[in-house]
Amino acid sequence: MIETTVSRFEFEQLGKTCSLVVGAGAVDGLSWLLADPEPPTQILVVHDSHVPAEFIARIQNHCRPHASHMAVESSEQAKTLQTVDAIWHWMAGARFDRHSAIIAVGGGIVSDVAGFAAATYNRGVRFAVIPTTLLSMVDAAIGGKTGINLRLPDGSLAKNLVGSVWVPEAIVADVTALHSLPDRHLRSGLAECIKHALVADHTFAEWIITNRAAILGRDPEILSELVQRSAHVKLNVVVEDPLEHGPRMALNMGHTFAHAIESRHSDRYTHGEAVGIGLVAATAAAVESGLAQPSMLARVRGWLKDVGLPGSLEGANPDVAALTAAMSTDKKRKGGALRLILPREAGGAEFVHGPSLKVVAAGWHAVA
Ligand code: GLY
């Protein structure tokens, strides 16, 4: 019998508490989680259309009162106001009041859309997430960022341009959901775990490498420890700075490079793969800035290789000038200058505002 662990995070700035439940069979604890302090008046489960019907039925079995469900398409194109509008109208049609709840089941796209509907319907209703990918269990679904993409007049998609921070009251990470997750997506989630190791504790990356066979073999005990450790890194940062005024920016390590990669090569790399390559670039930029030794760059490359993630843009025919230009549209720019989040040799992150061209180039040349 695998133990299910429960941790509580107090968001003092927001006056909210978030329970993190991790383990095989964690969804079976849903009813008591929602009953604290009292059950919601109505529940809508908003789920990825690919989540198996049996998993949704199991969740519904644990919902008091009975929950209805609604499938949404999990694509960046469907992460729009139309989808949120459909959820709002569904809730209004069923006369959901402000003590009702939305439970998001799926990856980061579903929790973003469903979370935004929860944050805005009736000025905010209760919200819980049941992430079904590793990436969403350790990162995308758990930090309270919710939102949608906006189609701009030139036809491009501005990702996450509209949104809000709506912290879930419960995060239920049932690792049995990872059994059917394709290996490529499991590995992609590992890139965010490695990012968390760089942000908080390099020995966590060594632990991942030691246990990689068990992780890829979907050993429930090891997966539970992986999710538990990684989600704790994120939540411990987010609880102190939910609105990203400062320390939370550390969680964007490698992402300025990664977003540029995604803007040019989204057909070739998943988000997690781009983040892995972005972490190599960020480490190379850290070496150039004197924050890390060259041996750290070799170590980070080694971690990615050992879990089967790409550590460079090899084969993608990268255009470094275009990638550098793509960085300038990144959300983390402040006052017109680029901001890089770089790893330090001894652990933790350094925020570099307005990095020199030499530092940026060192990052790109390490992966191009
Ligand atoms: N993925 C970075 C954050 O949630 O802050």
mmCIF file of C-alpha atoms and ligand atoms in Angstrom:
data_model
loop_
_atom_site.group_PDB
_atom_site.id
_atom_site.type_symbol
_atom_site.label_atom_id
_atom_site.label_comp_id
_atom_site.label_asym_id
_atom_site.label_seq_id
_atom_site.Cartn_x
_atom_site.Cartn_y
_atom_site.Cartn_z
ATOM 1 C CA MET A 1 0.000 0.000 0.000
ATOM 2 C CA ILE A 2 1.480 3.341 -1.085
ATOM 3 C CA GLU A 3 1.166 6.151 1.354
ATOM 4 C CA THR A 4 -0.738 9.257 0.290
ATOM 5 C CA THR A 5 0.838 12.400 1.684
ATOM 6 C CA VAL A 6 -0.981 15.624 2.462
ATOM 7 C CA SER A 7 0.784 18.980 2.877
ATOM 8 C CA ARG A 8 -0.800 22.333 3.497
ATOM 9 C CA PHE A 9 0.425 25.693 2.221
ATOM 10 C CA GLU A 10 -0.863 28.925 3.760
ATOM 11 C CA PHE A 11 -1.070 31.766 1.249
ATOM 12 C CA GLU A 12 -1.109 34.616 3.748
ATOM 13 C CA GLN A 13 -1.089 37.339 1.080
ATOM 14 C CA LEU A 14 -4.192 35.836 -0.521
ATOM 15 C CA GLY A 15 -5.915 34.567 2.630
ATOM 16 C CA LYS A 16 -6.076 31.052 1.146
ATOM 17 C CA THR A 17 -4.915 27.565 2.080
ATOM 18 C CA CYS A 18 -3.890 24.973 -0.482
ATOM 19 C CA SER A 19 -3.693 21.244 0.251
ATOM 20 C CA LEU A 20 -1.316 19.148 -1.832
ATOM 21 C CA VAL A 21 -2.206 15.458 -1.874
ATOM 22 C CA VAL A 22 0.213 13.087 -3.606
ATOM 23 C CA GLY A 23 0.119 9.338 -4.071
ATOM 24 C CA ALA A 24 -1.299 6.404 -5.990
ATOM 25 C CA GLY A 25 -5.064 6.538 -5.423
ATOM 26 C CA ALA A 26 -4.962 10.138 -4.133
ATOM 27 C CA VAL A 27 -8.271 10.966 -5.894
ATOM 28 C CA ASP A 28 -10.039 8.714 -3.403
ATOM 29 C CA GLY A 29 -9.516 11.443 -0.785
ATOM 30 C CA LEU A 30 -11.377 14.051 -2.824
ATOM 31 C CA SER A 31 -14.639 14.031 -0.875
ATOM 32 C CA TRP A 32 -13.065 14.882 2.491
ATOM 33 C CA LEU A 33 -10.842 17.506 0.868
ATOM 34 C CA LEU A 34 -13.835 19.281 -0.642
ATOM 35 C CA ALA A 35 -15.794 18.955 2.602
ATOM 36 C CA ASP A 36 -13.299 21.202 4.400
ATOM 37 C CA PRO A 37 -14.703 23.501 5.756
ATOM 38 C CA GLU A 38 -17.954 22.470 4.050
ATOM 39 C CA PRO A 39 -18.880 20.840 0.742
ATOM 40 C CA PRO A 40 -19.442 23.106 -2.262
ATOM 41 C CA THR A 41 -23.045 23.709 -3.300
ATOM 42 C CA GLN A 42 -22.466 22.429 -6.866
ATOM 43 C CA ILE A 43 -19.455 20.970 -8.688
ATOM 44 C CA LEU A 44 -18.384 21.033 -12.329
ATOM 45 C CA VAL A 45 -15.490 18.814 -13.437
ATOM 46 C CA VAL A 46 -13.804 20.439 -16.443
ATOM 47 C CA HIS A 47 -11.566 17.890 -18.101
ATOM 48 C CA ASP A 48 -9.326 17.243 -21.060
ATOM 49 C CA SER A 49 -11.386 15.371 -23.654
ATOM 50 C CA HIS A 50 -8.691 12.644 -23.712
ATOM 51 C CA VAL A 51 -8.896 11.757 -20.020
ATOM 52 C CA PRO A 52 -10.388 8.231 -19.836
ATOM 53 C CA ALA A 53 -14.087 8.137 -18.921
ATOM 54 C CA GLU A 54 -13.362 5.712 -16.041
ATOM 55 C CA PHE A 55 -11.052 8.248 -14.380
ATOM 56 C CA ILE A 56 -13.728 10.961 -14.636
ATOM 57 C CA ALA A 57 -16.346 8.557 -13.263
ATOM 58 C CA ARG A 58 -14.018 7.708 -10.353
ATOM 59 C CA ILE A 59 -13.612 11.413 -9.589
ATOM 60 C CA GLN A 60 -17.364 11.951 -9.800
ATOM 61 C CA ASN A 61 -17.886 9.057 -7.354
ATOM 62 C CA HIS A 62 -15.889 10.996 -4.786
ATOM 63 C CA CYS A 63 -17.685 14.300 -5.311
ATOM 64 C CA ARG A 64 -20.318 15.415 -2.815
ATOM 65 C CA PRO A 65 -22.673 16.770 -4.064
ATOM 66 C CA HIS A 66 -22.800 14.932 -7.371
ATOM 67 C CA ALA A 67 -20.596 16.598 -10.020
ATOM 68 C CA SER A 68 -21.438 17.240 -13.648
ATOM 69 C CA HIS A 69 -18.635 17.179 -16.169
ATOM 70 C CA MET A 70 -17.638 19.034 -19.281
ATOM 71 C CA ALA A 71 -14.879 18.120 -21.745
ATOM 72 C CA VAL A 72 -12.635 20.792 -23.258
ATOM 73 C CA GLU A 73 -10.082 20.511 -26.016
ATOM 74 C CA SER A 74 -6.556 20.697 -24.714
ATOM 75 C CA SER A 75 -4.824 22.826 -27.336
ATOM 76 C CA GLU A 76 -3.324 26.322 -27.327
ATOM 77 C CA GLN A 77 -5.878 27.242 -30.050
ATOM 78 C CA ALA A 78 -8.777 26.247 -27.785
ATOM 79 C CA LYS A 79 -7.335 28.095 -24.780
ATOM 80 C CA THR A 80 -9.541 31.048 -25.546
ATOM 81 C CA LEU A 81 -12.315 33.194 -24.169
ATOM 82 C CA GLN A 82 -14.832 31.075 -26.139
ATOM 83 C CA THR A 83 -13.968 28.033 -24.017
ATOM 84 C CA VAL A 84 -14.196 30.062 -20.810
ATOM 85 C CA ASP A 85 -17.500 31.487 -22.050
ATOM 86 C CA ALA A 86 -18.845 27.956 -22.574
ATOM 87 C CA ILE A 87 -17.912 27.086 -18.963
ATOM 88 C CA TRP A 88 -19.474 30.318 -17.596
ATOM 89 C CA HIS A 89 -22.693 29.652 -19.521
ATOM 90 C CA TRP A 90 -22.830 26.056 -18.403
ATOM 91 C CA MET A 91 -22.513 27.161 -14.768
ATOM 92 C CA ALA A 92 -25.055 29.958 -15.159
ATOM 93 C CA GLY A 93 -27.489 27.531 -16.826
ATOM 94 C CA ALA A 94 -27.161 25.154 -13.876
ATOM 95 C CA ARG A 95 -27.533 28.082 -11.428
ATOM 96 C CA PHE A 96 -24.133 27.684 -9.832
ATOM 97 C CA ASP A 97 -23.717 30.096 -6.930
ATOM 98 C CA ARG A 98 -20.561 31.533 -5.396
ATOM 99 C CA HIS A 99 -20.119 28.533 -3.104
ATOM 100 C CA SER A 100 -19.844 26.170 -6.058
ATOM 101 C CA ALA A 101 -16.598 24.598 -7.300
ATOM 102 C CA ILE A 102 -14.741 23.778 -10.471
ATOM 103 C CA ILE A 103 -12.381 20.809 -10.542
ATOM 104 C CA ALA A 104 -9.888 20.863 -13.441
ATOM 105 C CA VAL A 105 -8.683 17.462 -14.644
ATOM 106 C CA GLY A 106 -5.893 17.321 -17.227
ATOM 107 C CA GLY A 107 -2.716 19.193 -18.082
ATOM 108 C CA GLY A 108 -1.768 22.850 -17.818
ATOM 109 C CA ILE A 109 -4.041 24.049 -20.608
ATOM 110 C CA VAL A 110 -7.151 22.692 -18.891
ATOM 111 C CA SER A 111 -6.182 24.039 -15.469
ATOM 112 C CA ASP A 112 -5.436 27.450 -17.018
ATOM 113 C CA VAL A 113 -8.843 27.693 -18.720
ATOM 114 C CA ALA A 114 -10.888 26.101 -15.938
ATOM 115 C CA GLY A 115 -8.983 28.114 -13.310
ATOM 116 C CA PHE A 116 -9.708 31.356 -15.145
ATOM 117 C CA ALA A 117 -13.414 30.445 -15.296
ATOM 118 C CA ALA A 118 -13.291 29.699 -11.533
ATOM 119 C CA ALA A 119 -11.490 32.983 -10.840
ATOM 120 C CA THR A 120 -14.099 35.037 -12.689
ATOM 121 C CA TYR A 121 -17.498 33.305 -12.421
ATOM 122 C CA ASN A 122 -19.476 35.121 -9.734
ATOM 123 C CA ARG A 123 -16.215 36.992 -8.903
ATOM 124 C CA GLY A 124 -14.542 33.726 -7.986
ATOM 125 C CA VAL A 125 -15.672 30.248 -6.942
ATOM 126 C CA ARG A 126 -13.870 27.321 -5.315
ATOM 127 C CA PHE A 127 -11.228 25.577 -7.388
ATOM 128 C CA ALA A 128 -9.351 22.270 -7.205
ATOM 129 C CA VAL A 129 -7.023 20.592 -9.697
ATOM 130 C CA ILE A 130 -6.365 16.967 -10.533
ATOM 131 C CA PRO A 131 -3.339 17.160 -12.842
ATOM 132 C CA THR A 132 -2.823 14.168 -15.136
ATOM 133 C CA THR A 133 0.620 14.907 -16.614
ATOM 134 C CA LEU A 134 3.941 15.102 -14.768
ATOM 135 C CA LEU A 135 4.474 18.644 -16.032
ATOM 136 C CA SER A 136 1.157 19.798 -14.616
ATOM 137 C CA MET A 137 1.650 17.915 -11.304
ATOM 138 C CA VAL A 138 4.962 19.635 -10.604
ATOM 139 C CA ASP A 139 4.477 22.956 -12.341
ATOM 140 C CA ALA A 140 1.747 24.093 -14.730
ATOM 141 C CA ALA A 141 -1.375 23.306 -12.680
ATOM 142 C CA ILE A 142 -0.192 24.030 -9.174
ATOM 143 C CA GLY A 143 0.957 27.636 -8.826
ATOM 144 C CA GLY A 144 -2.370 29.398 -9.310
ATOM 145 C CA LYS A 145 -1.556 31.027 -12.653
ATOM 146 C CA THR A 146 -4.676 30.826 -14.813
ATOM 147 C CA GLY A 147 -5.527 32.402 -18.138
ATOM 148 C CA ILE A 148 -6.149 32.267 -21.842
ATOM 149 C CA ASN A 149 -4.415 33.112 -25.107
ATOM 150 C CA LEU A 150 -5.424 36.082 -27.218
ATOM 151 C CA ARG A 151 -5.527 36.076 -31.029
ATOM 152 C CA LEU A 152 -3.925 39.369 -32.126
ATOM 153 C CA PRO A 153 -4.955 41.341 -35.232
ATOM 154 C CA ASP A 154 -1.854 40.061 -37.102
ATOM 155 C CA GLY A 155 -3.112 36.484 -36.573
ATOM 156 C CA SER A 156 -0.498 35.503 -33.966
ATOM 157 C CA LEU A 157 -1.444 33.947 -30.646
ATOM 158 C CA ALA A 158 -0.402 35.904 -27.550
ATOM 159 C CA LYS A 159 -0.029 33.169 -24.943
ATOM 160 C CA ASN A 160 -1.418 33.742 -21.449
ATOM 161 C CA LEU A 161 -1.960 37.438 -22.144
ATOM 162 C CA VAL A 162 -5.212 37.517 -20.152
ATOM 163 C CA GLY A 163 -5.485 35.822 -16.794
ATOM 164 C CA SER A 164 -5.312 35.973 -13.034
ATOM 165 C CA VAL A 165 -3.804 34.205 -10.046
ATOM 166 C CA TRP A 166 -6.384 31.858 -8.521
ATOM 167 C CA VAL A 167 -4.715 29.393 -6.205
ATOM 168 C CA PRO A 168 -6.435 25.984 -6.043
ATOM 169 C CA GLU A 169 -7.658 24.945 -2.614
ATOM 170 C CA ALA A 170 -6.650 21.354 -3.401
ATOM 171 C CA ILE A 171 -4.096 19.809 -5.726
ATOM 172 C CA VAL A 172 -4.644 16.079 -6.035
ATOM 173 C CA ALA A 173 -1.684 14.450 -7.788
ATOM 174 C CA ASP A 174 -2.648 10.822 -8.313
ATOM 175 C CA VAL A 175 0.422 9.220 -9.884
ATOM 176 C CA THR A 176 -1.613 6.354 -11.344
ATOM 177 C CA ALA A 177 -2.672 8.932 -13.985
ATOM 178 C CA LEU A 178 0.932 8.852 -15.239
ATOM 179 C CA HIS A 179 0.759 5.163 -16.213
ATOM 180 C CA SER A 180 -0.771 5.986 -19.588
ATOM 181 C CA LEU A 181 1.264 9.158 -20.158
ATOM 182 C CA PRO A 182 3.595 8.677 -23.162
ATOM 183 C CA ASP A 183 7.301 8.493 -22.258
ATOM 184 C CA ARG A 184 8.059 11.650 -24.210
ATOM 185 C CA HIS A 185 5.646 13.637 -22.026
ATOM 186 C CA LEU A 186 6.925 12.059 -18.820
ATOM 187 C CA ARG A 187 10.474 13.079 -19.794
ATOM 188 C CA SER A 188 9.209 16.583 -20.619
ATOM 189 C CA GLY A 189 7.912 16.901 -17.057
ATOM 190 C CA LEU A 190 11.358 15.873 -15.814
ATOM 191 C CA ALA A 191 12.808 19.048 -17.365
ATOM 192 C CA GLU A 192 10.734 21.123 -14.912
ATOM 193 C CA CYS A 193 11.842 18.833 -12.066
ATOM 194 C CA ILE A 194 15.478 19.470 -13.054
ATOM 195 C CA LYS A 195 14.696 23.203 -13.104
ATOM 196 C CA HIS A 196 13.408 22.854 -9.540
ATOM 197 C CA ALA A 197 16.633 21.059 -8.582
ATOM 198 C CA LEU A 198 18.630 24.004 -9.963
ATOM 199 C CA VAL A 199 16.414 26.482 -8.113
ATOM 200 C CA ALA A 200 16.459 24.721 -4.750
ATOM 201 C CA ASP A 201 18.696 21.686 -4.358
ATOM 202 C CA HIS A 202 21.086 20.161 -6.876
ATOM 203 C CA THR A 203 21.019 16.814 -5.039
ATOM 204 C CA PHE A 204 17.396 16.423 -6.203
ATOM 205 C CA ALA A 205 18.719 16.171 -9.792
ATOM 206 C CA GLU A 206 21.179 13.478 -8.687
ATOM 207 C CA TRP A 207 18.237 11.634 -7.066
ATOM 208 C CA ILE A 208 16.301 11.820 -10.357
ATOM 209 C CA ILE A 209 19.249 10.361 -12.277
ATOM 210 C CA THR A 210 19.706 7.553 -9.746
ATOM 211 C CA ASN A 211 15.995 6.713 -9.970
ATOM 212 C CA ARG A 212 15.400 7.331 -13.671
ATOM 213 C CA ALA A 213 14.659 3.687 -14.511
ATOM 214 C CA ALA A 214 12.035 3.496 -11.752
ATOM 215 C CA ILE A 215 10.554 6.832 -12.863
ATOM 216 C CA LEU A 216 10.240 5.717 -16.485
ATOM 217 C CA GLY A 217 8.994 2.317 -15.255
ATOM 218 C CA ARG A 218 6.180 4.241 -13.470
ATOM 219 C CA ASP A 219 7.094 2.917 -10.015
ATOM 220 C CA PRO A 220 4.306 4.524 -7.935
ATOM 221 C CA GLU A 221 6.441 5.052 -4.841
ATOM 222 C CA ILE A 222 9.262 6.754 -6.750
ATOM 223 C CA LEU A 223 6.807 8.798 -8.838
ATOM 224 C CA SER A 224 5.116 9.941 -5.634
ATOM 225 C CA GLU A 225 8.454 11.040 -4.166
ATOM 226 C CA LEU A 226 9.366 12.790 -7.428
ATOM 227 C CA VAL A 227 6.102 14.748 -7.535
ATOM 228 C CA GLN A 228 6.174 15.455 -3.814
ATOM 229 C CA ARG A 229 9.721 16.876 -3.861
ATOM 230 C CA SER A 230 9.273 18.858 -7.043
ATOM 231 C CA ALA A 231 5.853 20.295 -6.180
ATOM 232 C CA HIS A 232 7.202 21.318 -2.772
ATOM 233 C CA VAL A 233 9.998 23.333 -4.381
ATOM 234 C CA LYS A 234 7.466 25.216 -6.473
ATOM 235 C CA LEU A 235 4.849 25.731 -3.773
ATOM 236 C CA ASN A 236 7.426 26.867 -1.202
ATOM 237 C CA VAL A 237 8.425 29.640 -3.609
ATOM 238 C CA VAL A 238 4.881 30.508 -4.738
ATOM 239 C CA VAL A 239 3.482 30.701 -1.203
ATOM 240 C CA GLU A 240 5.919 33.547 -0.432
ATOM 241 C CA ASP A 241 5.331 35.431 -3.682
ATOM 242 C CA PRO A 242 2.095 34.299 -5.362
ATOM 243 C CA LEU A 243 1.794 37.407 -7.542
ATOM 244 C CA GLU A 244 5.388 37.165 -8.832
ATOM 245 C CA HIS A 245 6.754 40.437 -7.537
ATOM 246 C CA GLY A 246 10.192 38.907 -6.944
ATOM 247 C CA PRO A 247 11.298 35.449 -5.751
ATOM 248 C CA ARG A 248 8.738 33.579 -7.889
ATOM 249 C CA MET A 249 10.624 34.723 -10.982
ATOM 250 C CA ALA A 250 13.255 32.100 -10.092
ATOM 251 C CA LEU A 251 10.781 29.516 -11.409
ATOM 252 C CA ASN A 252 11.200 31.027 -14.881
ATOM 253 C CA MET A 253 14.804 29.817 -15.027
ATOM 254 C CA GLY A 254 15.695 28.796 -18.588
ATOM 255 C CA HIS A 255 12.294 29.957 -19.844
ATOM 256 C CA THR A 256 13.439 33.087 -21.708
ATOM 257 C CA PHE A 257 15.552 30.846 -23.931
ATOM 258 C CA ALA A 258 12.808 28.180 -23.978
ATOM 259 C CA HIS A 259 10.062 30.560 -25.117
ATOM 260 C CA ALA A 260 12.264 31.765 -27.975
ATOM 261 C CA ILE A 261 12.862 28.107 -28.961
ATOM 262 C CA GLU A 262 9.119 27.400 -28.807
ATOM 263 C CA SER A 263 8.316 30.459 -30.905
ATOM 264 C CA ARG A 264 10.493 29.103 -33.751
ATOM 265 C CA HIS A 265 10.467 25.329 -33.292
ATOM 266 C CA SER A 266 7.188 24.390 -31.610
ATOM 267 C CA ASP A 267 6.672 21.614 -34.166
ATOM 268 C CA ARG A 268 9.898 19.960 -33.037
ATOM 269 C CA TYR A 269 10.008 20.357 -29.244
ATOM 270 C CA THR A 270 7.505 20.026 -26.420
ATOM 271 C CA HIS A 271 7.478 22.782 -23.789
ATOM 272 C CA GLY A 272 9.457 20.571 -21.407
ATOM 273 C CA GLU A 273 12.069 19.754 -24.054
ATOM 274 C CA ALA A 274 12.455 23.467 -24.832
ATOM 275 C CA VAL A 275 12.840 24.147 -21.091
ATOM 276 C CA GLY A 276 15.579 21.496 -20.855
ATOM 277 C CA ILE A 277 17.500 23.128 -23.717
ATOM 278 C CA GLY A 278 16.784 26.527 -22.131
ATOM 279 C CA LEU A 279 18.355 25.328 -18.881
ATOM 280 C CA VAL A 280 21.558 24.396 -20.735
ATOM 281 C CA ALA A 281 21.585 27.833 -22.391
ATOM 282 C CA ALA A 282 20.936 29.534 -19.032
ATOM 283 C CA THR A 283 23.774 27.575 -17.422
ATOM 284 C CA ALA A 284 26.151 28.549 -20.240
ATOM 285 C CA ALA A 285 25.091 32.184 -19.754
ATOM 286 C CA ALA A 286 25.744 31.730 -16.013
ATOM 287 C CA VAL A 287 29.252 30.433 -16.757
ATOM 288 C CA GLU A 288 29.891 33.447 -19.020
ATOM 289 C CA SER A 289 28.642 35.726 -16.198
ATOM 290 C CA GLY A 290 30.948 34.127 -13.634
ATOM 291 C CA LEU A 291 28.052 32.643 -11.640
ATOM 292 C CA ALA A 292 28.955 29.023 -12.393
ATOM 293 C CA GLN A 293 31.955 26.896 -13.369
ATOM 294 C CA PRO A 294 32.192 25.186 -16.779
ATOM 295 C CA SER A 295 31.854 21.837 -14.962
ATOM 296 C CA MET A 296 28.297 22.826 -14.013
ATOM 297 C CA LEU A 297 27.401 23.163 -17.685
ATOM 298 C CA ALA A 298 28.657 19.623 -18.269
ATOM 299 C CA ARG A 299 26.651 18.417 -15.262
ATOM 300 C CA VAL A 300 23.373 19.955 -16.476
ATOM 301 C CA ARG A 301 23.902 18.554 -19.981
ATOM 302 C CA GLY A 302 24.592 15.148 -18.389
ATOM 303 C CA TRP A 303 21.344 15.220 -16.347
ATOM 304 C CA LEU A 304 19.287 15.926 -19.472
ATOM 305 C CA LYS A 305 21.044 13.240 -21.496
ATOM 306 C CA ASP A 306 20.592 10.709 -18.695
ATOM 307 C CA VAL A 307 16.817 11.174 -18.663
ATOM 308 C CA GLY A 308 16.613 11.165 -22.475
ATOM 309 C CA LEU A 309 15.951 14.875 -23.020
ATOM 310 C CA PRO A 310 17.632 16.905 -25.779
ATOM 311 C CA GLY A 311 20.379 19.197 -24.485
ATOM 312 C CA SER A 312 20.767 21.190 -27.707
ATOM 313 C CA LEU A 313 18.976 22.258 -30.885
ATOM 314 C CA GLU A 314 20.935 19.719 -32.909
ATOM 315 C CA GLY A 315 19.091 18.863 -36.114
ATOM 316 C CA ALA A 316 16.747 21.866 -35.864
ATOM 317 C CA ASN A 317 18.906 24.094 -38.059
ATOM 318 C CA PRO A 318 18.680 26.961 -35.538
ATOM 319 C CA ASP A 319 19.043 30.599 -36.565
ATOM 320 C CA VAL A 320 20.743 32.233 -33.564
ATOM 321 C CA ALA A 321 19.992 35.793 -34.717
ATOM 322 C CA ALA A 322 16.278 34.985 -35.048
ATOM 323 C CA LEU A 323 16.241 33.188 -31.680
ATOM 324 C CA THR A 324 17.941 36.168 -30.022
ATOM 325 C CA ALA A 325 15.365 38.504 -31.597
ATOM 326 C CA ALA A 326 12.536 36.225 -30.402
ATOM 327 C CA MET A 327 13.728 36.657 -26.799
ATOM 328 C CA SER A 328 12.779 40.310 -26.899
ATOM 329 C CA THR A 329 9.063 39.521 -26.819
ATOM 330 C CA ASP A 330 9.439 37.550 -23.604
ATOM 331 C CA LYS A 331 7.046 38.386 -20.720
ATOM 332 C CA LYS A 332 9.912 38.788 -18.257
ATOM 333 C CA ARG A 333 11.219 41.928 -19.971
ATOM 334 C CA LYS A 334 11.050 44.914 -17.656
ATOM 335 C CA GLY A 335 11.361 48.508 -18.791
ATOM 336 C CA GLY A 336 12.343 47.312 -22.268
ATOM 337 C CA ALA A 337 15.351 45.302 -21.070
ATOM 338 C CA LEU A 338 15.670 41.555 -21.115
ATOM 339 C CA ARG A 339 15.835 39.692 -17.807
ATOM 340 C CA LEU A 340 17.512 36.305 -17.534
ATOM 341 C CA ILE A 341 17.104 33.914 -14.628
ATOM 342 C CA LEU A 342 20.414 32.080 -14.342
ATOM 343 C CA PRO A 343 21.487 29.202 -12.078
ATOM 344 C CA ARG A 344 24.229 29.710 -9.516
ATOM 345 C CA GLU A 345 26.991 27.173 -8.926
ATOM 346 C CA ALA A 346 26.027 26.799 -5.266
ATOM 347 C CA GLY A 347 22.290 26.540 -6.037
ATOM 348 C CA GLY A 348 19.532 29.101 -6.435
ATOM 349 C CA ALA A 349 18.871 31.698 -9.070
ATOM 350 C CA GLU A 350 20.411 35.012 -10.072
ATOM 351 C CA PHE A 351 18.211 37.586 -11.830
ATOM 352 C CA VAL A 352 20.225 39.359 -14.519
ATOM 353 C CA HIS A 353 18.556 42.535 -15.757
ATOM 354 C CA GLY A 354 19.795 43.703 -19.178
ATOM 355 C CA PRO A 355 22.391 40.977 -19.813
ATOM 356 C CA SER A 356 25.225 41.780 -22.241
ATOM 357 C CA LEU A 357 25.036 40.439 -25.782
ATOM 358 C CA LYS A 358 28.057 38.283 -24.931
ATOM 359 C CA VAL A 359 26.149 36.542 -22.132
ATOM 360 C CA VAL A 360 23.096 35.920 -24.335
ATOM 361 C CA ALA A 361 25.310 34.680 -27.190
ATOM 362 C CA ALA A 362 27.136 32.283 -24.840
ATOM 363 C CA GLY A 363 23.750 30.797 -23.970
ATOM 364 C CA TRP A 364 22.730 30.283 -27.586
ATOM 365 C CA HIS A 365 26.107 28.995 -28.715
ATOM 366 C CA ALA A 366 26.005 26.273 -26.082
ATOM 367 C CA VAL A 367 22.844 24.817 -27.642
ATOM 368 C CA ALA A 368 22.906 25.840 -31.330
HETATM 369 N N1 GLY B 1 6.102 28.315 -14.224
HETATM 370 C C1 GLY B 1 6.534 29.409 -13.444
HETATM 371 C C2 GLY B 1 5.539 29.870 -12.420
HETATM 372 O O1 GLY B 1 4.494 29.285 -12.251
HETATM 373 O O2 GLY B 1 5.779 30.838 -11.759
#
